[in-house]
PDB file of C-alpha atoms (C1' of nucleotides) in Angstrom:
ATOM      1  CA  MET A 972     -66.114  14.250  26.317  1.00 70.00           C
ATOM      2  CA  ASP A 973     -63.353  12.627  26.571  1.00 87.00           C
ATOM      3  CA  ALA A 974     -60.182  13.103  24.660  1.00 91.00           C
ATOM      4  CA  GLU A 975     -60.007  10.422  21.990  1.00 94.00           C
ATOM      5  CA  LYS A 976     -63.396  11.585  20.663  1.00 94.00           C
ATOM      6  CA  LEU A 977     -61.916  15.743  21.727  1.00 93.00           C
ATOM      7  CA  LEU A 978     -58.833  14.537  19.240  1.00 96.00           C
ATOM      8  CA  LYS A 979     -60.485  12.577  16.426  1.00 95.00           C
ATOM      9  CA  GLU A 980     -62.566  15.618  15.760  1.00 94.00           C
ATOM     10  CA  LYS A 981     -59.972  17.776  15.306  1.00 94.00           C
ATOM     11  CA  GLN A 982     -58.165  15.095  12.822  1.00 94.00           C
ATOM     12  CA  LEU A 983     -55.438  15.354  15.209  1.00 96.00           C
ATOM     13  CA  LYS A 984     -53.192  11.877  16.131  1.00 97.00           C
ATOM     14  CA  VAL A 985     -54.168  10.165  19.369  1.00 98.00           C
ATOM     15  CA  THR A 986     -51.068   9.762  21.430  1.00 98.00           C
ATOM     16  CA  PRO A 987     -50.092   9.112  25.131  1.00 98.00           C
ATOM     17  CA  GLN A 988     -48.981  12.542  26.335  1.00 98.00           C
ATOM     18  CA  ARG A 989     -52.316  14.317  24.359  1.00 98.00           C
ATOM     19  CA  LYS A 990     -54.612  12.555  26.230  1.00 98.00           C
ATOM     20  CA  ALA A 991     -52.596  12.778  29.643  1.00 97.00           C
ATOM     21  CA  ILE A 992     -52.767  16.694  28.880  1.00 97.00           C
ATOM     22  CA  ILE A 993     -56.295  16.888  28.023  1.00 97.00           C
ATOM     23  CA  SER A 994     -57.092  14.512  30.951  1.00 96.00           C
ATOM     24  CA  VAL A 995     -55.101  16.894  33.762  1.00 96.00           C
ATOM     25  CA  LEU A 996     -57.685  19.558  31.763  1.00 95.00           C
ATOM     26  CA  GLN A 997     -60.579  17.710  32.465  1.00 92.00           C
ATOM     27  CA  SER A 998     -60.158  16.709  35.687  1.00 90.00           C
ATOM     28  CA  SER A 999     -58.960  20.328  37.508  1.00 85.00           C
ATOM     29  CA  ASN A1000     -61.404  22.428  38.681  1.00 66.00           C
ATOM     30  CA  SER A1001     -59.791  25.584  38.304  1.00 73.00           C
ATOM     31  CA  VAL A1002     -56.870  27.218  35.240  1.00 84.00           C
ATOM     32  CA  LEU A1003     -53.730  25.745  34.779  1.00 92.00           C
ATOM     33  CA  SER A1004     -50.430  27.425  34.183  1.00 93.00           C
ATOM     34  CA  ALA A1005     -48.119  25.089  30.773  1.00 96.00           C
ATOM     35  CA  GLN A1006     -45.519  24.245  34.389  1.00 95.00           C
ATOM     36  CA  ASP A1007     -49.014  22.759  36.691  1.00 95.00           C
ATOM     37  CA  ILE A1008     -49.733  20.915  33.727  1.00 97.00           C
ATOM     38  CA  PHE A1009     -46.189  19.395  33.047  1.00 97.00           C
ATOM     39  CA  SER A1010     -45.877  19.006  37.006  1.00 96.00           C
ATOM     40  CA  GLU A1011     -49.175  16.744  36.542  1.00 96.00           C
ATOM     41  CA  VAL A1012     -48.098  15.129  33.551  1.00 97.00           C
ATOM     42  CA  LEU A1013     -45.596  13.688  34.724  1.00 96.00           C
ATOM     43  CA  LYS A1014     -47.274  11.802  37.430  1.00 96.00           C
ATOM     44  CA  THR A1015     -48.556   9.817  34.349  1.00 95.00           C
ATOM     45  CA  LEU A1016     -46.215  10.295  31.722  1.00 96.00           C
ATOM     46  CA  PRO A1017     -43.117   9.967  33.332  1.00 94.00           C
ATOM     47  CA  GLY A1018     -41.256  10.372  30.252  1.00 94.00           C
ATOM     48  CA  ILE A1019     -43.380  13.643  28.813  1.00 97.00           C
ATOM     49  CA  ASN A1020     -40.784  16.487  28.209  1.00 97.00           C
ATOM     50  CA  PHE A1021     -42.031  20.407  28.663  1.00 97.00           C
ATOM     51  CA  SER A1022     -41.435  21.138  24.850  1.00 98.00           C
ATOM     52  CA  THR A1023     -44.333  18.566  23.902  1.00 98.00           C
ATOM     53  CA  VAL A1024     -46.669  19.965  26.264  1.00 98.00           C
ATOM     54  CA  TYR A1025     -45.601  23.605  25.168  1.00 97.00           C
ATOM     55  CA  ARG A1026     -46.301  21.729  21.639  1.00 97.00           C
ATOM     56  CA  ASN A1027     -49.317  19.967  21.615  1.00 98.00           C
ATOM     57  CA  LEU A1028     -51.136  23.297  24.252  1.00 96.00           C
ATOM     58  CA  ASP A1029     -50.505  25.687  21.058  1.00 94.00           C
ATOM     59  CA  ILE A1030     -52.443  22.716  18.957  1.00 95.00           C
ATOM     60  CA  LEU A1031     -54.987  22.732  21.303  1.00 94.00           C
ATOM     61  CA  LEU A1032     -54.983  25.888  20.967  1.00 90.00           C
ATOM     62  CA  ASP A1033     -55.090  26.493  17.912  1.00 87.00           C
ATOM     63  CA  ARG A1034     -58.136  24.053  17.087  1.00 90.00           C
ATOM     64  CA  GLY A1035     -59.585  25.439  20.218  1.00 84.00           C
ATOM     65  CA  ILE A1036     -59.726  22.431  22.293  1.00 90.00           C
ATOM     66  CA  VAL A1037     -58.802  24.673  25.055  1.00 89.00           C
ATOM     67  CA  CYS A1038     -58.565  28.552  26.102  1.00 84.00           C
ATOM     68  CA  GLN A1039     -55.529  31.039  27.405  1.00 83.00           C
ATOM     69  CA  ILE A1040     -56.506  33.341  30.443  1.00 79.00           C
ATOM     70  CA  THR A1041     -54.470  35.787  31.136  1.00 75.00           C
ATOM     71  CA  PRO A1042     -54.322  37.584  34.601  1.00 70.00           C
ATOM     72  CA  GLN A1043     -52.770  40.856  35.121  1.00 62.00           C
ATOM     73  CA  ARG A1044     -49.491  40.422  36.123  1.00 64.00           C
ATOM     74  CA  GLY A1045     -47.888  36.702  35.996  1.00 65.00           C
ATOM     75  CA  GLY A1046     -47.722  34.103  32.839  1.00 76.00           C
ATOM     76  CA  VAL A1047     -50.768  32.983  30.967  1.00 86.00           C
ATOM     77  CA  LEU A1048     -53.159  30.287  32.214  1.00 88.00           C
ATOM     78  CA  TYR A1049     -55.105  27.233  30.913  1.00 91.00           C
ATOM     79  CA  GLU A1050     -58.837  25.532  30.306  1.00 87.00           C
ATOM     80  CA  LEU A1051     -60.396  22.494  28.356  1.00 88.00           C
ATOM     81  CA  ARG A1052     -63.276  24.884  27.131  1.00 79.00           C
ATOM     82  CA  MET A1053     -65.913  24.151  27.021  1.00 64.00           C
ATOM     83  CA  LYS A1054     -68.432  22.398  24.092  1.00 51.00           C
ATOM     84  CA  GLU A1055     -70.645  24.426  24.608  1.00 55.00           C
ATOM     85  CA  GLY A1056     -68.963  27.017  22.458  1.00 59.00           C
ATOM     86  CA  HIS A1057     -68.173  30.382  23.515  1.00 70.00           C
ATOM     87  CA  HIS A1058     -68.140  31.698  27.882  1.00 76.00           C
ATOM     88  CA  HIS A1059     -65.903  33.870  30.035  1.00 84.00           C
ATOM     89  CA  HIS A1060     -63.922  33.489  32.945  1.00 82.00           C
ATOM     90  CA  VAL A1061     -64.782  34.534  36.451  1.00 86.00           C
ATOM     91  CA  ILE A1062     -61.687  34.037  38.505  1.00 79.00           C
ATOM     92  CA  CYS A1063     -60.332  33.653  42.462  1.00 78.00           C
ATOM     93  CA  LYS A1064     -57.161  35.812  42.958  1.00 68.00           C
ATOM     94  CA  LYS A1065     -57.224  33.535  46.161  1.00 68.00           C
ATOM     95  CA  CYS A1066     -57.921  29.714  45.208  1.00 73.00           C
ATOM     96  CA  GLY A1067     -57.942  30.710  41.659  1.00 70.00           C
ATOM     97  CA  ALA A1068     -61.023  28.927  41.578  1.00 75.00           C
ATOM     98  CA  SER A1069     -62.666  29.770  37.299  1.00 78.00           C
ATOM     99  CA  LEU A1070     -66.221  30.183  37.785  1.00 81.00           C
ATOM    100  CA  PRO A1071     -68.151  30.212  34.139  1.00 81.00           C
ATOM    101  CA  LEU A1072     -70.365  32.567  33.536  1.00 85.00           C
ATOM    102  CA  GLU A1073     -73.560  32.652  31.302  1.00 83.00           C
ATOM    103  CA  TYR A1074     -73.002  36.353  29.890  1.00 87.00           C
ATOM    104  CA  CYS A1075     -71.500  37.312  26.694  1.00 89.00           C
ATOM    105  CA  PRO A1076     -71.194  41.545  27.232  1.00 91.00           C
ATOM    106  CA  MET A1077     -70.794  40.818  23.064  1.00 88.00           C
ATOM    107  CA  GLU A1078     -74.088  41.206  22.393  1.00 83.00           C
ATOM    108  CA  ASP A1079     -74.384  44.324  24.182  1.00 85.00           C
ATOM    109  CA  ILE A1080     -72.502  45.957  21.698  1.00 89.00           C
ATOM    110  CA  ARG A1081     -72.097  44.498  18.516  1.00 87.00           C
ATOM    111  CA  ARG A1082     -73.853  47.413  17.167  1.00 85.00           C
ATOM    112  CA  LYS A1083     -71.746  50.052  19.020  1.00 86.00           C
ATOM    113  CA  LEU A1084     -68.918  48.643  16.993  1.00 91.00           C
ATOM    114  CA  ASP A1085     -70.671  48.043  13.636  1.00 88.00           C
ATOM    115  CA  GLU A1086     -71.163  52.157  13.979  1.00 87.00           C
ATOM    116  CA  LYS A1087     -66.910  52.484  14.402  1.00 87.00           C
ATOM    117  CA  GLY A1088     -66.822  50.747  11.188  1.00 89.00           C
ATOM    118  CA  PHE A1089     -65.177  48.196  13.301  1.00 89.00           C
ATOM    119  CA  THR A1090     -65.003  44.716  12.945  1.00 86.00           C
ATOM    120  CA  PRO A1091     -64.601  42.619  15.993  1.00 84.00           C
ATOM    121  CA  THR A1092     -62.964  38.799  15.091  1.00 76.00           C
ATOM    122  CA  GLU A1093     -61.925  38.354  19.016  1.00 75.00           C
ATOM    123  CA  HIS A1094     -62.776  39.206  22.705  1.00 82.00           C
ATOM    124  CA  ARG A1095     -61.903  38.517  25.520  1.00 81.00           C
ATOM    125  CA  PHE A1096     -63.888  39.311  29.234  1.00 86.00           C
ATOM    126  CA  GLU A1097     -62.606  37.948  32.417  1.00 82.00           C
ATOM    127  CA  ILE A1098     -63.477  39.145  36.266  1.00 85.00           C
ATOM    128  CA  TYR A1099     -60.862  39.022  38.380  1.00 79.00           C
ATOM    129  CA  GLY A1100     -61.982  39.115  42.628  1.00 80.00           C
ATOM    130  CA  TYR A1101     -62.668  36.955  45.548  1.00 81.00           C
ATOM    131  CA  CYS A1102     -65.218  33.965  45.521  1.00 83.00           C
ATOM    132  CA  ASP A1103     -67.299  32.874  48.597  1.00 85.00           C
ATOM    133  CA  LYS A1104     -65.341  30.601  50.202  1.00 81.00           C
ATOM    134  CA  CYS A1105     -62.853  33.886  49.458  1.00 78.00           C
ATOM    135  CA  LYS A1106     -63.887  36.474  51.099  1.00 72.00           C
ATOM    136  CA  GLY A1107     -62.905  36.782  54.322  1.00 62.00           C
ATOM    137  CA  GLY A1108     -59.282  36.562  55.130  1.00 56.00           C
TER     138      GLY A1108
ATOM    139  CA  MET B  10     -51.661  66.533  31.947  1.00 71.00           C
ATOM    140  CA  ASP B  11     -47.635  66.436  32.102  1.00 87.00           C
ATOM    141  CA  ALA B  12     -45.240  63.832  32.736  1.00 92.00           C
ATOM    142  CA  GLU B  13     -44.111  65.553  36.294  1.00 95.00           C
ATOM    143  CA  LYS B  14     -47.372  66.337  37.566  1.00 94.00           C
ATOM    144  CA  LEU B  15     -48.549  63.265  37.398  1.00 94.00           C
ATOM    145  CA  LEU B  16     -45.808  61.238  39.147  1.00 96.00           C
ATOM    146  CA  LYS B  17     -45.632  63.832  41.645  1.00 95.00           C
ATOM    147  CA  GLU B  18     -48.816  62.693  42.408  1.00 94.00           C
ATOM    148  CA  LYS B  19     -48.615  59.541  43.095  1.00 94.00           C
ATOM    149  CA  GLN B  20     -45.379  61.092  45.406  1.00 94.00           C
ATOM    150  CA  LEU B  21     -42.725  59.851  43.063  1.00 96.00           C
ATOM    151  CA  LYS B  22     -39.148  61.205  42.395  1.00 98.00           C
ATOM    152  CA  VAL B  23     -39.170  63.086  38.869  1.00 98.00           C
ATOM    153  CA  THR B  24     -36.428  61.816  37.309  1.00 98.00           C
ATOM    154  CA  PRO B  25     -36.130  62.380  32.931  1.00 98.00           C
ATOM    155  CA  GLN B  26     -36.386  58.715  32.913  1.00 98.00           C
ATOM    156  CA  ARG B  27     -39.550  58.781  33.771  1.00 98.00           C
ATOM    157  CA  LYS B  28     -40.931  61.750  32.462  1.00 98.00           C
ATOM    158  CA  ALA B  29     -39.053  60.602  29.150  1.00 98.00           C
ATOM    159  CA  ILE B  30     -41.383  57.196  29.120  1.00 98.00           C
ATOM    160  CA  ILE B  31     -44.765  59.250  30.238  1.00 97.00           C
ATOM    161  CA  SER B  32     -44.333  61.282  27.470  1.00 96.00           C
ATOM    162  CA  VAL B  33     -43.652  58.359  24.659  1.00 96.00           C
ATOM    163  CA  LEU B  34     -47.030  56.575  26.383  1.00 95.00           C
ATOM    164  CA  GLN B  35     -48.933  59.880  25.947  1.00 92.00           C
ATOM    165  CA  SER B  36     -48.183  60.690  23.289  1.00 90.00           C
ATOM    166  CA  SER B  37     -48.539  57.425  20.768  1.00 85.00           C
ATOM    167  CA  ASN B  38     -51.779  57.488  19.251  1.00 66.00           C
ATOM    168  CA  SER B  39     -51.371  53.302  20.291  1.00 73.00           C
ATOM    169  CA  VAL B  40     -50.454  50.363  22.818  1.00 83.00           C
ATOM    170  CA  LEU B  41     -47.095  49.865  22.894  1.00 92.00           C
ATOM    171  CA  SER B  42     -44.618  47.026  23.817  1.00 93.00           C
ATOM    172  CA  ALA B  43     -42.095  47.782  26.300  1.00 96.00           C
ATOM    173  CA  GLN B  44     -39.466  47.229  22.867  1.00 95.00           C
ATOM    174  CA  ASP B  45     -40.725  50.115  21.524  1.00 95.00           C
ATOM    175  CA  ILE B  46     -41.182  52.367  24.493  1.00 97.00           C
ATOM    176  CA  PHE B  47     -37.386  52.178  25.327  1.00 97.00           C
ATOM    177  CA  SER B  48     -36.813  52.418  21.516  1.00 96.00           C
ATOM    178  CA  GLU B  49     -39.085  55.592  21.438  1.00 97.00           C
ATOM    179  CA  VAL B  50     -37.096  56.409  24.617  1.00 97.00           C
ATOM    180  CA  LEU B  51     -33.359  56.577  23.663  1.00 96.00           C
ATOM    181  CA  LYS B  52     -34.122  58.928  21.240  1.00 96.00           C
ATOM    182  CA  THR B  53     -34.492  61.408  23.921  1.00 96.00           C
ATOM    183  CA  LEU B  54     -32.087  59.493  26.436  1.00 97.00           C
ATOM    184  CA  PRO B  55     -29.588  58.456  24.785  1.00 95.00           C
ATOM    185  CA  GLY B  56     -28.160  56.650  28.035  1.00 94.00           C
ATOM    186  CA  ILE B  57     -31.023  54.915  29.132  1.00 97.00           C
ATOM    187  CA  ASN B  58     -31.478  50.909  30.066  1.00 97.00           C
ATOM    188  CA  PHE B  59     -33.715  48.880  29.421  1.00 98.00           C
ATOM    189  CA  SER B  60     -34.068  47.826  32.620  1.00 98.00           C
ATOM    190  CA  THR B  61     -34.891  51.067  33.876  1.00 98.00           C
ATOM    191  CA  VAL B  62     -37.819  51.301  31.383  1.00 98.00           C
ATOM    192  CA  TYR B  63     -39.002  47.544  32.892  1.00 97.00           C
ATOM    193  CA  ARG B  64     -38.610  49.011  36.238  1.00 98.00           C
ATOM    194  CA  ASN B  65     -41.083  52.313  36.106  1.00 98.00           C
ATOM    195  CA  LEU B  66     -43.284  50.324  34.293  1.00 96.00           C
ATOM    196  CA  ASP B  67     -43.984  48.300  36.825  1.00 94.00           C
ATOM    197  CA  ILE B  68     -44.308  51.039  39.325  1.00 95.00           C
ATOM    198  CA  LEU B  69     -46.285  53.234  37.354  1.00 94.00           C
ATOM    199  CA  LEU B  70     -48.293  50.218  36.310  1.00 89.00           C
ATOM    200  CA  ASP B  71     -49.166  49.355  40.171  1.00 87.00           C
ATOM    201  CA  ARG B  72     -49.734  53.315  40.529  1.00 89.00           C
ATOM    202  CA  GLY B  73     -51.766  53.423  37.722  1.00 84.00           C
ATOM    203  CA  ILE B  74     -50.463  55.664  35.971  1.00 90.00           C
ATOM    204  CA  VAL B  75     -50.180  53.243  32.988  1.00 89.00           C
ATOM    205  CA  CYS B  76     -52.469  50.050  32.415  1.00 83.00           C
ATOM    206  CA  GLN B  77     -51.503  46.432  30.125  1.00 83.00           C
ATOM    207  CA  ILE B  78     -53.218  44.962  27.214  1.00 79.00           C
ATOM    208  CA  THR B  79     -52.516  41.466  26.324  1.00 74.00           C
ATOM    209  CA  PRO B  80     -53.532  40.586  23.286  1.00 70.00           C
ATOM    210  CA  GLN B  81     -54.304  36.326  23.254  1.00 61.00           C
ATOM    211  CA  ARG B  82     -50.386  35.734  21.153  1.00 63.00           C
ATOM    212  CA  GLY B  83     -47.607  37.606  22.147  1.00 64.00           C
ATOM    213  CA  GLY B  84     -46.275  39.570  24.225  1.00 76.00           C
ATOM    214  CA  VAL B  85     -47.714  42.665  26.967  1.00 86.00           C
ATOM    215  CA  LEU B  86     -48.745  46.233  25.802  1.00 88.00           C
ATOM    216  CA  TYR B  87     -48.686  49.014  28.056  1.00 90.00           C
ATOM    217  CA  GLU B  88     -51.053  52.542  27.322  1.00 87.00           C
ATOM    218  CA  LEU B  89     -51.172  55.238  29.681  1.00 88.00           C
ATOM    219  CA  ARG B  90     -54.423  55.164  31.508  1.00 79.00           C
ATOM    220  CA  MET B  91     -57.152  57.947  31.053  1.00 63.00           C
ATOM    221  CA  LYS B  92     -57.161  59.973  34.069  1.00 50.00           C
ATOM    222  CA  GLU B  93     -61.728  59.934  33.755  1.00 54.00           C
ATOM    223  CA  GLY B  94     -61.451  56.392  34.893  1.00 58.00           C
ATOM    224  CA  HIS B  95     -62.488  53.352  33.207  1.00 69.00           C
ATOM    225  CA  HIS B  96     -62.552  52.314  29.731  1.00 76.00           C
ATOM    226  CA  HIS B  97     -62.048  49.893  27.204  1.00 84.00           C
ATOM    227  CA  HIS B  98     -60.197  48.571  24.779  1.00 82.00           C
ATOM    228  CA  VAL B  99     -60.972  47.944  20.958  1.00 86.00           C
ATOM    229  CA  ILE B 100     -57.675  46.989  18.924  1.00 79.00           C
ATOM    230  CA  CYS B 101     -56.722  46.635  15.822  1.00 78.00           C
ATOM    231  CA  LYS B 102     -54.575  43.843  14.946  1.00 68.00           C
ATOM    232  CA  LYS B 103     -53.466  45.140  11.412  1.00 68.00           C
ATOM    233  CA  CYS B 104     -52.549  48.619  12.440  1.00 73.00           C
ATOM    234  CA  GLY B 105     -52.319  48.844  16.606  1.00 70.00           C
ATOM    235  CA  ALA B 106     -54.655  51.446  17.033  1.00 75.00           C
ATOM    236  CA  SER B 107     -56.674  50.726  19.572  1.00 78.00           C
ATOM    237  CA  LEU B 108     -59.916  52.787  20.341  1.00 81.00           C
ATOM    238  CA  PRO B 109     -61.486  53.862  23.917  1.00 81.00           C
ATOM    239  CA  LEU B 110     -65.295  52.349  24.518  1.00 85.00           C
ATOM    240  CA  GLU B 111     -67.518  54.148  25.644  1.00 83.00           C
ATOM    241  CA  TYR B 112     -69.203  51.110  27.621  1.00 87.00           C
ATOM    242  CA  CYS B 113     -68.670  48.794  30.574  1.00 89.00           C
ATOM    243  CA  PRO B 114     -69.911  45.000  30.729  1.00 91.00           C
ATOM    244  CA  MET B 115     -69.384  45.394  34.703  1.00 88.00           C
ATOM    245  CA  GLU B 116     -72.818  47.286  35.330  1.00 82.00           C
ATOM    246  CA  ASP B 117     -74.639  44.966  33.491  1.00 85.00           C
ATOM    247  CA  ILE B 118     -73.194  41.884  35.525  1.00 89.00           C
ATOM    248  CA  ARG B 119     -72.977  43.548  39.327  1.00 87.00           C
ATOM    249  CA  ARG B 120     -75.626  41.735  40.178  1.00 85.00           C
ATOM    250  CA  LYS B 121     -75.227  38.322  38.632  1.00 86.00           C
ATOM    251  CA  LEU B 122     -72.001  38.045  40.438  1.00 90.00           C
ATOM    252  CA  ASP B 123     -73.442  38.992  43.798  1.00 88.00           C
ATOM    253  CA  GLU B 124     -76.034  36.078  43.621  1.00 86.00           C
ATOM    254  CA  LYS B 125     -72.651  34.096  42.978  1.00 86.00           C
ATOM    255  CA  GLY B 126     -71.517  35.937  46.278  1.00 89.00           C
ATOM    256  CA  PHE B 127     -68.463  36.819  44.486  1.00 89.00           C
ATOM    257  CA  THR B 128     -67.085  40.029  44.654  1.00 85.00           C
ATOM    258  CA  PRO B 129     -65.021  41.549  41.876  1.00 83.00           C
ATOM    259  CA  THR B 130     -61.779  43.803  42.019  1.00 74.00           C
ATOM    260  CA  GLU B 131     -60.730  43.435  38.888  1.00 75.00           C
ATOM    261  CA  HIS B 132     -61.713  42.720  35.381  1.00 81.00           C
ATOM    262  CA  ARG B 133     -60.630  43.232  31.502  1.00 80.00           C
ATOM    263  CA  PHE B 134     -62.352  44.252  28.513  1.00 86.00           C
ATOM    264  CA  GLU B 135     -61.456  44.042  25.128  1.00 83.00           C
ATOM    265  CA  ILE B 136     -61.739  44.007  21.588  1.00 85.00           C
ATOM    266  CA  TYR B 137     -59.439  42.770  18.428  1.00 79.00           C
ATOM    267  CA  GLY B 138     -60.251  42.765  15.110  1.00 80.00           C
ATOM    268  CA  TYR B 139     -60.372  45.224  12.472  1.00 81.00           C
ATOM    269  CA  CYS B 140     -60.237  48.746  12.267  1.00 83.00           C
ATOM    270  CA  ASP B 141     -62.559  50.808   9.027  1.00 85.00           C
ATOM    271  CA  LYS B 142     -59.206  51.250   7.461  1.00 81.00           C
ATOM    272  CA  CYS B 143     -57.765  47.975   8.137  1.00 79.00           C
ATOM    273  CA  LYS B 144     -60.341  46.728   6.996  1.00 72.00           C
ATOM    274  CA  GLY B 145     -60.288  45.144   2.841  1.00 63.00           C
ATOM    275  CA  GLY B 146     -56.734  43.390   2.685  1.00 57.00           C
TER     276      GLY B 146
ATOM    277  C1'  DC C 757     -27.710  63.730  53.616  1.00 94.80           C
ATOM    278  C1'  DT C 758     -30.802  60.279  52.987  1.00 94.80           C
ATOM    279  C1'  DA C 759     -34.054  56.942  50.293  1.00 94.80           C
ATOM    280  C1'  DA C 760     -34.734  56.369  46.032  1.00 94.80           C
ATOM    281  C1'  DT C 761     -33.724  55.111  41.023  1.00 94.80           C
ATOM    282  C1'  DT C 762     -29.911  54.293  37.753  1.00 94.80           C
ATOM    283  C1'  DG C 763     -26.813  52.305  34.021  1.00 94.80           C
ATOM    284  C1'  DC C 764     -24.413  48.129  33.871  1.00 94.80           C
ATOM    285  C1'  DA C 765     -23.738  42.765  33.267  1.00 94.80           C
ATOM    286  C1'  DA C 766     -25.067  38.737  34.828  1.00 94.80           C
ATOM    287  C1'  DA C 767     -29.128  36.041  35.814  1.00 94.80           C
ATOM    288  C1'  DT C 768     -33.199  33.606  35.460  1.00 94.80           C
ATOM    289  C1'  DT C 769     -37.681  32.937  33.514  1.00 94.80           C
ATOM    290  C1'  DG C 770     -40.988  31.179  29.842  1.00 94.80           C
ATOM    291  C1'  DT C 771     -40.811  28.978  26.056  1.00 94.80           C
ATOM    292  C1'  DT C 772     -39.570  27.652  21.047  1.00 94.80           C
ATOM    293  C1'  DT C 773     -36.479  24.990  17.508  1.00 94.80           C
ATOM    294  C1'  DG C 774     -33.683  21.421  15.271  1.00 94.80           C
ATOM    295  C1'  DC C 775     -33.341  16.439  14.267  1.00 94.80           C
ATOM    296  C1'  DA C 776     -33.078  12.134  14.718  1.00 94.80           C
ATOM    297  C1'  DG C 777     -35.839   8.334  15.810  1.00 94.80           C
ATOM    298  C1'  DT C 778     -40.325   6.968  17.034  1.00 94.80           C
ATOM    299  C1'  DT C 779     -45.440   6.244  16.369  1.00 94.80           C
ATOM    300  C1'  DT C 780     -49.841   6.782  14.545  1.00 94.80           C
ATOM    301  C1'  DA C 781     -52.876   6.134  10.983  1.00 94.80           C
TER     302       DA C 781
ATOM    303  C1'  DT D 500     -45.515   3.807   4.642  1.00 94.80           C
ATOM    304  C1'  DA D 501     -46.172   8.688   5.119  1.00 94.80           C
ATOM    305  C1'  DA D 502     -46.395  12.162   8.040  1.00 94.80           C
ATOM    306  C1'  DA D 503     -47.008  13.312  12.567  1.00 94.80           C
ATOM    307  C1'  DC D 504     -45.237  13.702  16.584  1.00 94.80           C
ATOM    308  C1'  DT D 505     -41.724  13.189  20.362  1.00 94.80           C
ATOM    309  C1'  DG D 506     -37.558  13.587  23.410  1.00 94.80           C
ATOM    310  C1'  DC D 507     -33.180  15.756  23.823  1.00 94.80           C
ATOM    311  C1'  DA D 508     -30.829  19.699  23.956  1.00 94.80           C
ATOM    312  C1'  DA D 509     -29.517  23.899  22.779  1.00 94.80           C
ATOM    313  C1'  DA D 510     -31.553  28.681  21.690  1.00 94.80           C
ATOM    314  C1'  DC D 511     -33.924  32.246  22.231  1.00 94.80           C
ATOM    315  C1'  DA D 512     -37.164  36.294  23.781  1.00 94.80           C
ATOM    316  C1'  DA D 513     -38.261  38.805  27.357  1.00 94.80           C
ATOM    317  C1'  DT D 514     -38.194  40.362  31.871  1.00 94.80           C
ATOM    318  C1'  DT D 515     -35.558  40.719  36.604  1.00 94.80           C
ATOM    319  C1'  DT D 516     -32.126  40.852  39.967  1.00 94.80           C
ATOM    320  C1'  DG D 517     -27.663  42.827  42.608  1.00 94.80           C
ATOM    321  C1'  DC D 518     -24.576  45.785  43.366  1.00 94.80           C
ATOM    322  C1'  DA D 519     -21.989  50.520  43.125  1.00 94.80           C
ATOM    323  C1'  DA D 520     -22.323  54.958  41.285  1.00 94.80           C
ATOM    324  C1'  DT D 521     -25.544  58.654  40.578  1.00 94.80           C
ATOM    325  C1'  DT D 522     -29.508  61.513  41.265  1.00 94.80           C
ATOM    326  C1'  DA D 523     -34.369  63.735  43.348  1.00 94.80           C
ATOM    327  C1'  DG D 524     -36.316  65.876  47.611  1.00 94.80           C
TER     328       DG D 524
END
DNA sequence: CTAATTGCAAATTGTTTGCAGTTTA
DNA sequence: TAAACTGCAAACAATTTGCAATTAG
């Protein structure tokens, strides 16, 4: 899915800045901080401002185009959300790679929550550890 | 478990500040921000400084005495970690109550991760929504 | 007595805002 | 053309740091 289409679908205006931000996220194989994204976009659009990046990440988040990952310590990371709805993350603490996970614990637990009278609206499930390559050393 | 014992176990010096911080967390029925904790502790120890609170939360986190909750948007929240190991959270977006959850998705998924060659070291699973009381309105 | 801890003030980091000019639909 | 978007500079909030004085073990 290209950036332009993605934006139009959400009735957002297609600007070079937005295309660049999405493009960076698309071509990255791991999750990125706002800083990372800014630095990358800067290469394509030397004039872009950090506040534009923040504002757009915020909007993209709101429209469900990107999602956030928040490691135990330290900042927020962003990732393009897969079009096929829902997925969770397995994140390597060494190389930062984030593998998608074809499993969601919510299915197993909905009834339990219902018994408590709790209505879930959002959830997060993230796993941190070491990927195959980073395991040794 | 009282604060003093908790600290000694982790070979931390027992100071009034630390006791107060733990005590606040103990007597709270929901998760608290650093701000919240500071304001509360201030009532007992009018001289305490915010940096002391931050420093200590950091240490307590490190020693596994407290844990962090990070809602999708907005700051970090702290909670005393239950001595009986592991649990997850169900957090009400309205009143902030955090119900403990007697279920952990990791058990269901370890084999799958193993197949990927991924070694998990930490994980988080949090559910946000509305509790029984806050459902209407 | 010594190392850990604290309070204070200042610095830093990350993020947000107001506004005037520019661009998109 | 109107509404959305951008860059810029300044504001802000949250967290961290250096340092000298204090305190727990």
